[in-house]
Coordinates of C-alpha atoms in Angstrom, one line a residue:
M1 CA 110.9 -3.9 116.2
N2 CA 110.2 -2.1 119.5
T3 CA 111.3 1.6 119.3
E4 CA 110.2 2.5 122.9
K5 CA 112.9 3.9 124.8
K6 CA 113.6 2.3 128.4
E7 CA 113.0 4.7 131.1
R8 CA 116.4 4.5 133.7
T9 CA 116.2 5.4 137.2
V10 CA 119.0 7.5 139.2
I11 CA 119.2 7.9 142.7
H12 CA 121.1 11.0 143.8
V13 CA 122.5 11.3 147.3
E14 CA 123.6 14.8 148.4
F15 CA 125.5 15.1 151.6
T16 CA 125.4 18.1 153.7
N17 CA 129.1 18.7 152.9
G18 CA 128.1 19.3 149.4
E19 CA 129.2 16.1 147.7
H20 CA 127.0 14.6 145.5
H21 CA 126.7 11.1 144.4
Y22 CA 124.4 9.1 141.4
F23 CA 123.7 5.6 141.6
G24 CA 121.5 3.0 139.6
S25 CA 119.7 1.6 142.5
L26 CA 119.1 2.0 146.1
A27 CA 121.1 -1.3 147.1
N28 CA 124.0 0.2 145.1
I29 CA 124.4 3.4 147.7
Y30 CA 125.3 0.7 150.3
E31 CA 128.1 -0.6 148.4
Y32 CA 130.1 2.7 148.4
F33 CA 128.7 4.2 152.0
T34 CA 127.6 2.7 155.4
T35 CA 124.3 2.9 156.8
E36 CA 126.0 5.2 159.6
M37 CA 127.3 7.5 157.2
I38 CA 123.9 7.6 155.0
G39 CA 122.0 7.8 158.4
I40 CA 119.4 5.2 157.6
S41 CA 119.3 1.7 156.7
Y42 CA 118.7 -0.2 153.2
G43 CA 115.6 -1.5 154.6
S44 CA 114.2 1.4 156.1
L45 CA 114.9 3.6 152.6
R46 CA 112.9 1.0 150.7
N47 CA 110.0 1.0 153.0
Y48 CA 110.3 4.6 152.8
G49 CA 108.9 4.6 149.2
L50 CA 111.3 7.2 147.9
S51 CA 109.9 8.9 144.6
S52 CA 110.7 11.8 142.6
E53 CA 107.7 13.8 144.4
K54 CA 109.2 12.4 147.8
P55 CA 112.7 12.7 148.6
Y56 CA 114.6 11.4 151.8
Q57 CA 116.3 13.9 154.1
N58 CA 118.1 13.8 157.2
A59 CA 120.7 15.6 159.3
K60 CA 123.7 13.3 156.8
C61 CA 122.5 13.9 153.5
I62 CA 119.2 14.1 151.1
I63 CA 118.2 11.2 148.7
R64 CA 116.2 11.8 145.5
K65 CA 115.1 9.7 142.7
G66 CA 115.0 10.6 139.3
V67 CA 114.7 9.3 135.8
L68 CA 118.0 10.0 133.2
L69 CA 117.4 11.8 130.5
S70 CA 119.3 10.4 127.5
K71 CA 119.6 11.1 123.7
E72 CA 118.1 8.1 121.6
G73 CA 120.8 6.7 119.5
N74 CA 120.9 4.2 116.7
R75 CA 124.0 2.4 117.5
G76 CA 123.8 -1.1 117.3
K77 CA 120.5 -1.3 115.2
K78 CA 120.6 -2.7 112.0
K79 CA 119.4 -1.0 109.0
K80 CA 116.4 -2.6 106.8
S81 CA 118.8 -2.9 104.0
D82 CA 121.2 -4.5 105.7
E83 CA 118.8 -7.1 107.0
T84 CA 117.4 -7.7 103.4
N85 CA 120.7 -8.1 101.4
R86 CA 121.7 -10.5 103.9
I87 CA 118.6 -12.6 103.4
N88 CA 119.0 -12.4 99.6
T89 CA 122.7 -13.6 99.6
T90 CA 122.3 -16.6 101.3

């Protein structure tokens, strides 16, 4: 069983009026805001090469890329004894 935790990307958009919004992808930003509201088109933002070390900034907003930090949980994982019992009872 693979116990490595999957890294999840977060895109943080901070508008100059103080609003903060968080997204799972660059494309998701454009489902809520227009190019005019953001100040950059989707294609141009993709070509920019956004990274945690290289945020994008213009007169309308700052766009940062980061990693979501989360606790590793055990929900949905089967215990070894449960799997063994199920095999032995069939």
